[in-house]
Structures are given as structure tokens and as C-alpha cells.
mmCIF file of C-alpha atoms and ligand atoms in Angstrom:
data_model
loop_
_atom_site.group_PDB
_atom_site.id
_atom_site.type_symbol
_atom_site.label_atom_id
_atom_site.label_comp_id
_atom_site.label_asym_id
_atom_site.label_seq_id
_atom_site.Cartn_x
_atom_site.Cartn_y
_atom_site.Cartn_z
ATOM 1 C CA MET A 1 -28.323 5.838 9.879
ATOM 2 C CA VAL A 2 -25.263 3.703 10.680
ATOM 3 C CA ASN A 3 -21.847 5.283 10.040
ATOM 4 C CA LYS A 4 -20.171 3.679 7.076
ATOM 5 C CA ILE A 5 -16.727 3.156 5.588
ATOM 6 C CA LEU A 6 -15.635 3.898 2.011
ATOM 7 C CA VAL A 7 -12.632 2.202 0.371
ATOM 8 C CA ILE A 8 -11.500 4.104 -2.751
ATOM 9 C CA GLY A 9 -9.283 2.015 -5.034
ATOM 10 C CA ALA A 10 -10.922 -1.125 -3.604
ATOM 11 C CA CYS A 11 -10.046 -3.292 -6.624
ATOM 12 C CA GLY A 12 -6.302 -2.833 -6.241
ATOM 13 C CA GLN A 13 -3.712 -5.147 -4.713
ATOM 14 C CA ILE A 14 -4.189 -3.808 -1.190
ATOM 15 C CA GLY A 15 -7.747 -2.449 -1.519
ATOM 16 C CA THR A 16 -9.210 -5.874 -2.357
ATOM 17 C CA GLU A 17 -7.909 -7.535 0.803
ATOM 18 C CA LEU A 18 -8.460 -4.469 2.965
ATOM 19 C CA THR A 19 -12.129 -4.310 1.912
ATOM 20 C CA GLN A 20 -12.519 -8.006 2.726
ATOM 21 C CA LYS A 21 -11.025 -7.530 6.200
ATOM 22 C CA LEU A 22 -13.083 -4.397 6.961
ATOM 23 C CA ARG A 23 -16.247 -6.266 5.926
ATOM 24 C CA GLU A 24 -15.329 -9.135 8.269
ATOM 25 C CA ILE A 25 -14.921 -6.634 11.119
ATOM 26 C CA HIS A 26 -17.796 -4.212 10.482
ATOM 27 C CA GLY A 27 -20.240 -6.258 8.391
ATOM 28 C CA SER A 28 -20.604 -6.340 4.594
ATOM 29 C CA ASN A 29 -23.131 -3.518 4.309
ATOM 30 C CA ALA A 30 -21.080 -1.108 6.421
ATOM 31 C CA VAL A 31 -18.216 -1.068 3.911
ATOM 32 C CA ILE A 32 -18.721 0.512 0.479
ATOM 33 C CA ALA A 33 -16.101 -0.563 -2.066
ATOM 34 C CA SER A 34 -15.358 1.866 -4.876
ATOM 35 C CA ASP A 35 -13.024 1.955 -7.860
ATOM 36 C CA ILE A 36 -12.820 3.479 -11.319
ATOM 37 C CA LYS A 37 -13.335 -0.016 -12.737
ATOM 38 C CA PRO A 38 -15.242 -3.130 -11.651
ATOM 39 C CA GLY A 39 -13.245 -5.663 -9.619
ATOM 40 C CA ALA A 40 -13.117 -9.416 -9.030
ATOM 41 C CA PRO A 41 -16.597 -10.996 -8.671
ATOM 42 C CA GLY A 42 -15.672 -12.066 -5.117
ATOM 43 C CA LEU A 43 -15.264 -8.410 -4.132
ATOM 44 C CA MET A 44 -18.191 -6.993 -6.131
ATOM 45 C CA ASN A 45 -20.705 -9.582 -4.881
ATOM 46 C CA ALA A 46 -19.685 -9.474 -1.228
ATOM 47 C CA GLY A 47 -21.164 -6.039 -0.460
ATOM 48 C CA PRO A 48 -22.020 -2.595 -1.849
ATOM 49 C CA PHE A 49 -19.856 -1.428 -4.770
ATOM 50 C CA GLU A 50 -19.811 1.954 -6.524
ATOM 51 C CA VAL A 51 -17.932 2.613 -9.757
ATOM 52 C CA ALA A 52 -16.518 6.146 -9.387
ATOM 53 C CA ASP A 53 -13.541 8.213 -10.497
ATOM 54 C CA VAL A 54 -11.851 9.748 -7.457
ATOM 55 C CA MET A 55 -11.001 12.761 -9.648
ATOM 56 C CA ASN A 56 -14.732 13.475 -9.993
ATOM 57 C CA GLU A 57 -15.358 15.385 -6.759
ATOM 58 C CA GLU A 58 -19.142 15.572 -7.119
ATOM 59 C CA GLN A 59 -19.447 11.842 -7.751
ATOM 60 C CA VAL A 60 -17.373 10.941 -4.671
ATOM 61 C CA LYS A 61 -19.091 13.524 -2.466
ATOM 62 C CA LYS A 62 -22.465 12.075 -3.483
ATOM 63 C CA ILE A 63 -21.341 8.584 -2.417
ATOM 64 C CA VAL A 64 -20.116 10.011 0.911
ATOM 65 C CA VAL A 65 -23.411 11.812 1.587
ATOM 66 C CA ASP A 66 -25.769 9.105 0.247
ATOM 67 C CA HIS A 67 -24.126 6.337 2.298
ATOM 68 C CA ASN A 68 -23.390 8.436 5.402
ATOM 69 C CA ILE A 69 -19.675 7.676 5.083
ATOM 70 C CA LYS A 70 -17.608 8.649 8.136
ATOM 71 C CA GLU A 71 -14.327 6.846 7.403
ATOM 72 C CA VAL A 72 -12.422 6.811 4.083
ATOM 73 C CA TYR A 73 -9.502 4.573 3.047
ATOM 74 C CA LEU A 74 -7.954 6.305 0.022
ATOM 75 C CA MET A 75 -6.055 3.524 -1.793
ATOM 76 C CA ALA A 76 -6.287 4.878 -5.371
ATOM 77 C CA ALA A 77 -2.918 6.079 -6.676
ATOM 78 C CA MET A 78 -0.475 5.661 -9.525
ATOM 79 C CA LEU A 79 2.438 3.514 -8.317
ATOM 80 C CA SER A 80 6.194 4.068 -8.692
ATOM 81 C CA ALA A 81 7.071 2.321 -11.956
ATOM 82 C CA THR A 82 3.899 3.366 -13.818
ATOM 83 C CA ALA A 83 4.218 6.934 -12.515
ATOM 84 C CA GLU A 84 7.664 7.268 -14.105
ATOM 85 C CA GLN A 85 5.978 6.683 -17.490
ATOM 86 C CA ASN A 86 3.255 9.326 -16.773
ATOM 87 C CA PRO A 87 4.772 11.827 -14.299
ATOM 88 C CA LEU A 88 2.188 14.607 -14.567
ATOM 89 C CA ARG A 89 -0.806 12.278 -14.553
ATOM 90 C CA ALA A 90 0.628 10.556 -11.486
ATOM 91 C CA TRP A 91 1.125 13.882 -9.700
ATOM 92 C CA ASP A 92 -2.407 14.940 -10.606
ATOM 93 C CA LEU A 93 -4.075 11.729 -9.407
ATOM 94 C CA ASN A 94 -1.984 11.253 -6.262
ATOM 95 C CA MET A 95 -2.301 14.876 -5.093
ATOM 96 C CA LYS A 96 -5.814 15.865 -6.150
ATOM 97 C CA SER A 97 -7.419 12.738 -4.714
ATOM 98 C CA LEU A 98 -5.758 13.294 -1.338
ATOM 99 C CA LEU A 99 -6.593 17.016 -1.139
ATOM 100 C CA PHE A 100 -10.165 16.321 -2.101
ATOM 101 C CA ILE A 101 -10.634 13.737 0.677
ATOM 102 C CA LEU A 102 -8.793 15.951 3.206
ATOM 103 C CA ASN A 103 -11.212 18.770 2.335
ATOM 104 C CA LEU A 104 -14.226 16.494 2.898
ATOM 105 C CA ALA A 105 -12.872 15.908 6.409
ATOM 106 C CA LYS A 106 -12.141 19.606 6.926
ATOM 107 C CA GLU A 107 -15.789 20.314 6.033
ATOM 108 C CA ARG A 108 -16.781 17.548 8.515
ATOM 109 C CA TYR A 109 -18.481 15.277 5.996
ATOM 110 C CA ILE A 110 -16.115 12.533 7.181
ATOM 111 C CA GLU A 111 -14.375 11.941 10.507
ATOM 112 C CA LYS A 112 -11.368 9.763 9.793
ATOM 113 C CA ILE A 113 -9.057 9.096 6.836
ATOM 114 C CA PHE A 114 -6.480 6.431 6.051
ATOM 115 C CA TRP A 115 -4.004 7.363 3.319
ATOM 116 C CA PRO A 116 -0.934 5.232 2.547
ATOM 117 C CA SER A 117 2.483 6.725 1.987
ATOM 118 C CA SER A 118 5.507 4.662 0.946
ATOM 119 C CA ILE A 119 9.217 4.032 1.488
ATOM 120 C CA ALA A 120 9.492 5.960 -1.819
ATOM 121 C CA VAL A 121 9.470 9.196 0.223
ATOM 122 C CA PHE A 122 13.145 8.467 0.902
ATOM 123 C CA GLY A 123 15.893 9.111 -1.629
ATOM 124 C CA PRO A 124 19.520 8.527 -2.569
ATOM 125 C CA THR A 125 21.030 10.517 0.315
ATOM 126 C CA THR A 126 18.701 9.100 3.000
ATOM 127 C CA PRO A 127 20.574 6.752 5.402
ATOM 128 C CA LYS A 128 19.988 3.353 3.760
ATOM 129 C CA GLU A 129 20.150 0.994 6.726
ATOM 130 C CA ASN A 130 17.628 1.134 9.555
ATOM 131 C CA THR A 131 16.225 4.358 8.053
ATOM 132 C CA PRO A 132 14.843 6.502 10.912
ATOM 133 C CA GLN A 133 11.356 8.020 11.098
ATOM 134 C CA ASP A 134 12.755 11.538 10.771
ATOM 135 C CA THR A 135 15.642 11.842 8.354
ATOM 136 C CA ILE A 136 16.715 13.246 4.992
ATOM 137 C CA MET A 137 13.933 12.850 2.423
ATOM 138 C CA ASP A 138 14.984 13.572 -1.150
ATOM 139 C CA PRO A 139 12.754 11.340 -3.310
ATOM 140 C CA SER A 140 13.927 11.051 -6.915
ATOM 141 C CA THR A 141 10.732 9.557 -8.410
ATOM 142 C CA VAL A 142 7.516 11.450 -9.149
ATOM 143 C CA TYR A 143 5.716 8.835 -7.033
ATOM 144 C CA GLY A 144 8.012 9.543 -4.072
ATOM 145 C CA ILE A 145 7.651 13.296 -4.525
ATOM 146 C CA SER A 146 3.850 12.948 -4.505
ATOM 147 C CA LYS A 147 3.943 10.778 -1.365
ATOM 148 C CA GLN A 148 6.261 13.189 0.443
ATOM 149 C CA ALA A 149 4.053 16.165 -0.478
ATOM 150 C CA GLY A 150 1.013 14.106 0.570
ATOM 151 C CA GLU A 151 2.568 13.491 3.985
ATOM 152 C CA ARG A 152 3.063 17.234 4.465
ATOM 153 C CA TRP A 153 -0.571 17.891 3.489
ATOM 154 C CA CYS A 154 -1.789 15.262 5.998
ATOM 155 C CA SER A 155 0.266 16.846 8.757
ATOM 156 C CA TYR A 156 -0.948 20.346 7.740
ATOM 157 C CA TYR A 157 -4.652 19.394 7.733
ATOM 158 C CA ASN A 158 -4.267 17.706 11.097
ATOM 159 C CA ASP A 159 -2.499 20.707 12.558
ATOM 160 C CA LYS A 160 -4.655 23.496 11.069
ATOM 161 C CA PHE A 161 -8.068 21.852 10.778
ATOM 162 C CA ALA A 162 -7.937 18.961 13.311
ATOM 163 C CA VAL A 163 -8.454 16.429 10.514
ATOM 164 C CA ASP A 164 -7.959 12.883 11.848
ATOM 165 C CA VAL A 165 -5.825 11.462 9.050
ATOM 166 C CA ARG A 166 -3.588 8.448 9.678
ATOM 167 C CA SER A 167 -0.875 7.109 7.435
ATOM 168 C CA LEU A 168 1.734 4.377 7.020
ATOM 169 C CA ARG A 169 4.836 4.297 4.850
ATOM 170 C CA TYR A 170 4.198 0.853 3.378
ATOM 171 C CA PRO A 171 7.218 -1.131 2.202
ATOM 172 C CA GLY A 172 6.790 -3.464 -0.830
ATOM 173 C CA ILE A 173 3.608 -5.445 -0.205
ATOM 174 C CA ILE A 174 3.647 -9.126 -1.206
ATOM 175 C CA SER A 175 0.394 -10.957 -1.926
ATOM 176 C CA TYR A 176 -1.231 -13.394 -4.354
ATOM 177 C CA LYS A 177 -4.948 -12.521 -4.449
ATOM 178 C CA THR A 178 -4.802 -9.410 -6.676
ATOM 179 C CA LYS A 179 -2.076 -8.498 -9.169
ATOM 180 C CA PRO A 180 0.246 -5.683 -8.038
ATOM 181 C CA GLY A 181 -0.336 -2.344 -9.748
ATOM 182 C CA GLY A 182 2.998 -1.288 -11.271
ATOM 183 C CA GLY A 183 5.412 -0.860 -8.364
ATOM 184 C CA THR A 184 9.170 -1.443 -8.137
ATOM 185 C CA THR A 185 8.797 -4.304 -5.647
ATOM 186 C CA ASP A 186 6.404 -6.252 -7.941
ATOM 187 C CA TYR A 187 9.271 -8.656 -8.775
ATOM 188 C CA ALA A 188 8.757 -10.252 -5.361
ATOM 189 C CA VAL A 189 5.210 -11.246 -6.380
ATOM 190 C CA GLU A 190 5.962 -12.215 -10.019
ATOM 191 C CA ILE A 191 8.767 -14.521 -8.869
ATOM 192 C CA PHE A 192 6.281 -16.807 -7.092
ATOM 193 C CA TYR A 193 3.970 -17.091 -10.124
ATOM 194 C CA GLU A 194 6.889 -17.822 -12.443
ATOM 195 C CA ALA A 195 8.409 -20.294 -9.968
ATOM 196 C CA VAL A 196 5.185 -22.287 -9.736
ATOM 197 C CA GLN A 197 4.240 -22.066 -13.446
ATOM 198 C CA ASN A 198 7.618 -22.225 -15.221
ATOM 199 C CA GLY A 199 10.271 -23.070 -12.599
ATOM 200 C CA THR A 200 12.371 -20.057 -13.595
ATOM 201 C CA TYR A 201 12.308 -16.248 -13.280
ATOM 202 C CA THR A 202 14.182 -13.283 -14.729
ATOM 203 C CA SER A 203 14.323 -10.539 -12.104
ATOM 204 C CA PHE A 204 14.226 -6.874 -13.124
ATOM 205 C CA ILE A 205 15.911 -6.044 -9.813
ATOM 206 C CA ASP A 206 19.564 -7.033 -9.359
ATOM 207 C CA LYS A 207 20.471 -9.976 -7.158
ATOM 208 C CA ASP A 208 21.950 -8.111 -4.190
ATOM 209 C CA THR A 209 19.541 -5.162 -3.971
ATOM 210 C CA SER A 210 17.880 -5.307 -0.580
ATOM 211 C CA LEU A 211 14.452 -3.703 -0.129
ATOM 212 C CA PRO A 212 11.993 -3.518 2.785
ATOM 213 C CA MET A 213 9.027 -5.868 2.246
ATOM 214 C CA MET A 214 5.883 -7.025 4.035
ATOM 215 C CA TYR A 215 3.385 -9.861 3.631
ATOM 216 C CA MET A 216 -0.162 -8.646 2.908
ATOM 217 C CA GLU A 217 -1.596 -10.036 6.186
ATOM 218 C CA ASP A 218 0.755 -7.762 8.129
ATOM 219 C CA ALA A 219 -0.021 -4.724 5.941
ATOM 220 C CA ILE A 220 -3.753 -5.189 6.540
ATOM 221 C CA LYS A 221 -3.208 -5.714 10.262
ATOM 222 C CA ALA A 222 -1.148 -2.506 10.492
ATOM 223 C CA THR A 223 -3.829 -0.569 8.593
ATOM 224 C CA VAL A 224 -6.645 -1.825 10.817
ATOM 225 C CA ASP A 225 -4.577 -1.320 13.985
ATOM 226 C CA ILE A 226 -3.591 2.282 13.270
ATOM 227 C CA MET A 227 -7.207 3.149 12.410
ATOM 228 C CA GLU A 228 -8.534 1.518 15.596
ATOM 229 C CA ALA A 229 -5.899 3.104 17.876
ATOM 230 C CA PRO A 230 -7.068 5.914 20.183
ATOM 231 C CA LYS A 231 -6.602 9.337 18.588
ATOM 232 C CA GLU A 232 -4.135 10.482 21.271
ATOM 233 C CA SER A 233 -1.755 7.608 20.533
ATOM 234 C CA ILE A 234 -1.253 8.731 16.911
ATOM 235 C CA LYS A 235 1.594 11.153 17.427
ATOM 236 C CA VAL A 236 3.019 11.113 13.908
ATOM 237 C CA ARG A 237 0.555 12.856 11.615
ATOM 238 C CA SER A 238 2.674 12.778 8.466
ATOM 239 C CA SER A 239 3.186 9.011 8.094
ATOM 240 C CA TYR A 240 4.678 6.201 10.196
ATOM 241 C CA ASN A 241 7.682 4.109 9.171
ATOM 242 C CA LEU A 242 6.553 0.482 9.046
ATOM 243 C CA ALA A 243 8.738 -2.612 8.731
ATOM 244 C CA ALA A 244 8.594 -6.391 8.745
ATOM 245 C CA MET A 245 11.588 -7.767 6.788
ATOM 246 C CA SER A 246 14.148 -6.904 4.115
ATOM 247 C CA PHE A 247 15.517 -9.219 1.433
ATOM 248 C CA THR A 248 17.313 -9.294 -1.921
ATOM 249 C CA PRO A 249 16.086 -11.225 -4.995
ATOM 250 C CA LYS A 250 18.884 -13.748 -4.343
ATOM 251 C CA ILE A 251 17.783 -14.362 -0.746
ATOM 252 C CA LEU A 252 14.158 -14.746 -1.849
ATOM 253 C CA ALA A 253 15.172 -17.169 -4.617
ATOM 254 C CA ASN A 254 17.116 -19.282 -2.077
ATOM 255 C CA CYS A 255 14.041 -19.370 0.103
ATOM 256 C CA ILE A 256 11.853 -20.537 -2.814
ATOM 257 C CA GLN A 257 14.425 -23.220 -3.675
ATOM 258 C CA LYS A 258 13.831 -24.787 -0.249
ATOM 259 C CA HIS A 259 10.317 -25.620 -1.519
ATOM 260 C CA LEU A 260 11.006 -25.961 -5.268
ATOM 261 C CA ALA A 261 14.524 -27.415 -5.543
ATOM 262 C CA ASN A 262 14.749 -26.981 -9.352
ATOM 263 C CA PHE A 263 13.779 -23.291 -9.384
ATOM 264 C CA THR A 264 16.308 -21.086 -11.215
ATOM 265 C CA ILE A 265 16.682 -17.309 -11.382
ATOM 266 C CA ASP A 266 18.616 -14.873 -13.548
ATOM 267 C CA TYR A 267 18.844 -11.085 -13.476
ATOM 268 C CA LYS A 268 18.175 -8.416 -16.108
ATOM 269 C CA PRO A 269 17.837 -5.117 -14.228
ATOM 270 C CA ASP A 270 15.769 -2.463 -16.052
ATOM 271 C CA PHE A 271 14.758 1.151 -15.224
ATOM 272 C CA ARG A 272 13.249 -0.049 -11.935
ATOM 273 C CA GLN A 273 16.745 -0.910 -10.636
ATOM 274 C CA GLN A 274 17.562 2.787 -10.378
ATOM 275 C CA ILE A 275 14.355 3.408 -8.413
ATOM 276 C CA ALA A 276 15.162 0.495 -6.074
ATOM 277 C CA GLU A 277 18.676 1.823 -5.484
ATOM 278 C CA SER A 278 17.281 5.167 -4.358
ATOM 279 C CA TRP A 279 15.216 3.526 -1.589
ATOM 280 C CA PRO A 280 16.235 2.301 1.886
ATOM 281 C CA SER A 281 17.388 -1.286 2.458
ATOM 282 C CA SER A 282 15.810 -1.500 5.892
ATOM 283 C CA ILE A 283 13.463 0.635 7.988
ATOM 284 C CA ASN A 284 13.356 1.619 11.654
ATOM 285 C CA ASP A 285 9.716 1.513 12.805
ATOM 286 C CA LEU A 286 10.210 2.168 16.522
ATOM 287 C CA ASN A 287 7.649 5.017 16.584
ATOM 288 C CA ALA A 288 4.870 2.764 15.262
ATOM 289 C CA ARG A 289 5.812 0.064 17.782
ATOM 290 C CA GLU A 290 5.840 2.492 20.701
ATOM 291 C CA ASP A 291 2.873 4.700 19.799
ATOM 292 C CA TRP A 292 0.231 2.154 18.807
ATOM 293 C CA GLY A 293 1.799 -1.264 19.411
ATOM 294 C CA TRP A 294 2.825 -2.297 15.882
ATOM 295 C CA LYS A 295 4.413 -5.746 15.628
ATOM 296 C CA PRO A 296 4.685 -7.834 12.431
ATOM 297 C CA ASN A 297 3.793 -11.542 12.415
ATOM 298 C CA TYR A 298 5.414 -12.655 9.136
ATOM 299 C CA GLY A 299 9.083 -13.129 8.217
ATOM 300 C CA ILE A 300 10.501 -14.284 4.881
ATOM 301 C CA GLU A 301 10.025 -18.037 5.594
ATOM 302 C CA GLU A 302 6.325 -17.606 6.432
ATOM 303 C CA LEU A 303 5.924 -15.265 3.456
ATOM 304 C CA ALA A 304 7.455 -17.788 1.004
ATOM 305 C CA LYS A 305 5.353 -20.660 2.341
ATOM 306 C CA GLY A 306 2.145 -18.585 2.283
ATOM 307 C CA MET A 307 2.831 -17.246 -1.218
ATOM 308 C CA LEU A 308 3.626 -20.654 -2.741
ATOM 309 C CA GLU A 309 0.473 -22.204 -1.268
ATOM 310 C CA GLY A 310 -1.644 -19.181 -2.236
ATOM 311 C CA VAL A 311 -0.298 -18.955 -5.792
ATOM 312 C CA LYS A 312 -0.934 -22.691 -6.383
ATOM 313 C CA LYS A 313 -4.510 -22.318 -5.142
ATOM 314 C CA GLN A 314 -4.999 -19.188 -7.245
ATOM 315 C CA LEU A 315 -3.712 -20.910 -10.408
ATOM 316 C CA ASP A 316 -5.943 -23.947 -9.763
ATOM 317 C CA ASN A 317 -8.969 -21.641 -9.618
ATOM 318 C CA ILE A 318 -7.642 -19.665 -12.627
ATOM 319 C CA GLU A 319 -8.804 -16.446 -10.980
ATOM 320 C CA PHE A 320 -5.594 -14.466 -11.312
HETATM 321 P P1 NAD B 401 -3.059 -0.723 -7.085
HETATM 322 O O1 NAD B 401 -2.511 -0.032 -8.274
HETATM 323 O O2 NAD B 401 -3.045 -2.210 -7.061
HETATM 324 O O3 NAD B 401 -4.563 -0.247 -6.855
HETATM 325 C C1 NAD B 401 -4.981 1.071 -7.012
HETATM 326 C C2 NAD B 401 -6.453 1.040 -7.368
HETATM 327 O O4 NAD B 401 -6.870 2.396 -7.567
HETATM 328 C C3 NAD B 401 -6.751 0.283 -8.678
HETATM 329 O O5 NAD B 401 -7.753 -0.690 -8.478
HETATM 330 C C4 NAD B 401 -7.213 1.377 -9.637
HETATM 331 O O6 NAD B 401 -8.224 0.938 -10.543
HETATM 332 C C5 NAD B 401 -7.760 2.410 -8.665
HETATM 333 N N1 NAD B 401 -7.772 3.741 -9.291
HETATM 334 C C6 NAD B 401 -6.831 4.291 -10.090
HETATM 335 N N2 NAD B 401 -7.229 5.497 -10.511
HETATM 336 C C7 NAD B 401 -8.438 5.716 -9.955
HETATM 337 C C8 NAD B 401 -9.367 6.785 -10.011
HETATM 338 N N3 NAD B 401 -9.115 7.885 -10.760
HETATM 339 N N4 NAD B 401 -10.515 6.680 -9.316
HETATM 340 C C9 NAD B 401 -10.794 5.581 -8.561
HETATM 341 N N5 NAD B 401 -9.945 4.531 -8.472
HETATM 342 C C10 NAD B 401 -8.792 4.604 -9.157
HETATM 343 O O7 NAD B 401 -2.327 -0.129 -5.804
HETATM 344 P P2 NAD B 401 -2.055 -0.844 -4.400
HETATM 345 O O8 NAD B 401 -0.805 -1.604 -4.518
HETATM 346 O O9 NAD B 401 -3.275 -1.528 -3.914
HETATM 347 O O10 NAD B 401 -1.723 0.439 -3.516
HETATM 348 C C11 NAD B 401 -2.699 1.099 -2.724
HETATM 349 C C12 NAD B 401 -2.032 2.290 -2.047
HETATM 350 O O11 NAD B 401 -0.927 1.841 -1.264
HETATM 351 C C13 NAD B 401 -1.460 3.341 -3.015
HETATM 352 O O12 NAD B 401 -1.595 4.615 -2.455
HETATM 353 C C14 NAD B 401 -0.001 2.984 -3.074
HETATM 354 O O13 NAD B 401 0.794 4.106 -3.412
HETATM 355 C C15 NAD B 401 0.248 2.523 -1.654
HETATM 356 N N6 NAD B 401 1.423 1.637 -1.558
HETATM 357 C C16 NAD B 401 1.416 0.395 -2.118
HETATM 358 C C17 NAD B 401 2.533 -0.425 -2.013
HETATM 359 C C18 NAD B 401 2.559 -1.819 -2.603
HETATM 360 O O14 NAD B 401 3.578 -2.493 -2.518
HETATM 361 N N7 NAD B 401 1.471 -2.300 -3.189
HETATM 362 C C19 NAD B 401 3.677 0.044 -1.333
HETATM 363 C C20 NAD B 401 3.665 1.330 -0.811
HETATM 364 C C21 NAD B 401 2.523 2.110 -0.896
#
């Protein structure tokens, strides 16, 4: 039987596009998409799909065994802003799902895992500019605490049980195909929809707050690249810093105004402002560049152009 890939959380913002890319690379039938809920018809009809709750160990193990899964991308999680509303549920989901998949690899059901961490592992006393790979980590959100603990578990399972788990600290991921799932950087997606539909946007992040961001194409490329890299080149077994660009809401608005001259923005920071202020403004990703050749392709100008075109197309098809 051919070795197969399982994407858990395949209907999410990143999972949808990651599944698509993996199916392009490996063939539709080699990639099983799975989520607690059904996804967009485009995703469900393009290859095998299993509805499953990652918290149900037996159900997930059965999928792994039945499909001869050897590689798992664990994308299911509760994101930063939503997690602050449900701290214990977030901790439960984010930790149990990871430990369960790590144990499947320890027991040699699967051979390779991708699990995303986040810039949320950093906190208020972390150096804000050009944040190094190894530095102070004092996350102040339950999401960040769960990602930091997750990183330690990944490193531990690699060290003690030779589990091949690979991880990236994603910055805010910007895309138009699937709605973002309740993160602090979601403003940078909403702004494009509001700009195209209404010509104006009220940002919940203040105008001069700079955060690390990345266009979806680059996030998918990084994910595929780290998973395809030879085992020996993956020297960081907690999670790699990953960067492409940093911008403030004001800078992004200026960029949109180059395409939509009448676009206006105002600012009403809410509870997410405090989360944003606890995170780095920019990230040093030298280790990823040196170890497995990471290099982003998209800057803010390409991101704005791609988002405006994509959002217009999406609204014309009324799929969003
Ligand atoms: P998302 O919220 O858009 O998608 C998560 C998916 O997981 C959803 O489709 C949801 O239905 C599914 N899910 C939730 N609970 C589940 C369960 N019990 N069983 C099975 N599926 C379940 O998230 P995303 O933005 O695609 O993020 C994917 C991963 O990347 C997460 O680990 C997230 O923390 C990380 N990340 C994302 C960003 C970003 O900007 N999007 C930034 C940093 C890290």
C-alpha cells in the first residue's frame, strides 16, 4: 500500500491551501483531508475527506491505520484571540492533539509530523526587533503558552524517542481563500475585504503596531520545504523562526490606497491590541535560511496586489 499523508484541521485557513498544494505534489488520493466539520466543496470533492475530532484518539488512529498514513500535518488548534475567551478548552485542544500525534509517531504508526508553532511563543520581555531564534520566551496568552509547551514536547519526543517532528513559528498568515480562524493578525485579512466591499475599515489593532506577517504562498512553501528537507538539516527540533515582512495597519492601509485611492481607515483597538503588543515586531529567521534554505518570495507590495485581486475574484464567486 502507498504511504499516505493526513492533514488534520484541513478546512482551516492554512489547512485548506496546504491540502491543495500537497495534493498537487503527491496526487489527490495520497492526501487525506480531515476536520471536525465539513469544508468548502472545492476541498471536499478534490480527494479523500474524513470528518473526525482530533480529541477522539481511537477515531484518528483508525484513519491512520486504515489509510496507511505515514505523515501527519496537525493544523487543528484554537487560535490566539478565540483562546483568550476559552483558555482551558484551548489548552486542552492544543496540547492533547499534539501529544496524541507525537505518541502515534513514538509507537511508529507514523514517520513524520508537521506541527505549527507561532510568534505567540514570545512575550512582553522578549527583544521586540529582529527577535532571535533563542531568546526570552514569556508568552502572556494561553495560546502562546500552549505553543511554547508544544515546542518543548516536540523537542523532547525528538530527543528521547527519535520522533521526526518539524515545526515553524508562523507569523500572521494573510490569505483570501478561507476565512482566518480567530487570530490577532486577522485584521490584515479583514482590511482587504472591507476595502473592496465598503471602501473603509475600522482596525482593531492600533495604527503604529508592527507585527510580523507572511503571504499564504510563502507559508505553504516553507511548510513543504521543511518537510522535504533531509532529516540531518533540521537542527532545530523545537520550532524555527520564520519571517517574510513586518508592517503596521497604517503602512498596509497606505499600500491599499495605491490601488484604491478612496480607501479610508480608522482605529478602535480592542482586547487584541494587548496581545499584539506582547509579540515581536520583526523576526530573525537566519537558522531557517541556513539550515534548510528558507527564502520568502512575497513582500508587502506583492501581498497587497495578490490579496486585492484574490478578494475581488472570491467576492465575484460569492464563495467566501
Ligand atoms: P484555523 O482556525 O483557520 O483552522 C483550524 C482548523 O482546525 C479548523 O478548520 C477547525 O474546524 C479544525 N479543528 C478545530 N478543532 C478540531 C478538532 N477537535 N478536531 C479536528 N479539527 C478541528 O487555523 P489556521 O489559521 O489554519 O491555523 C493552523 C495552525 O497554524 C494552527 O496550529 C495555528 O495555531 C497555526 N498558526 C496560524 C497562524 C495564522 O495566522 N493563521 C499563525 C501562527 C500559527
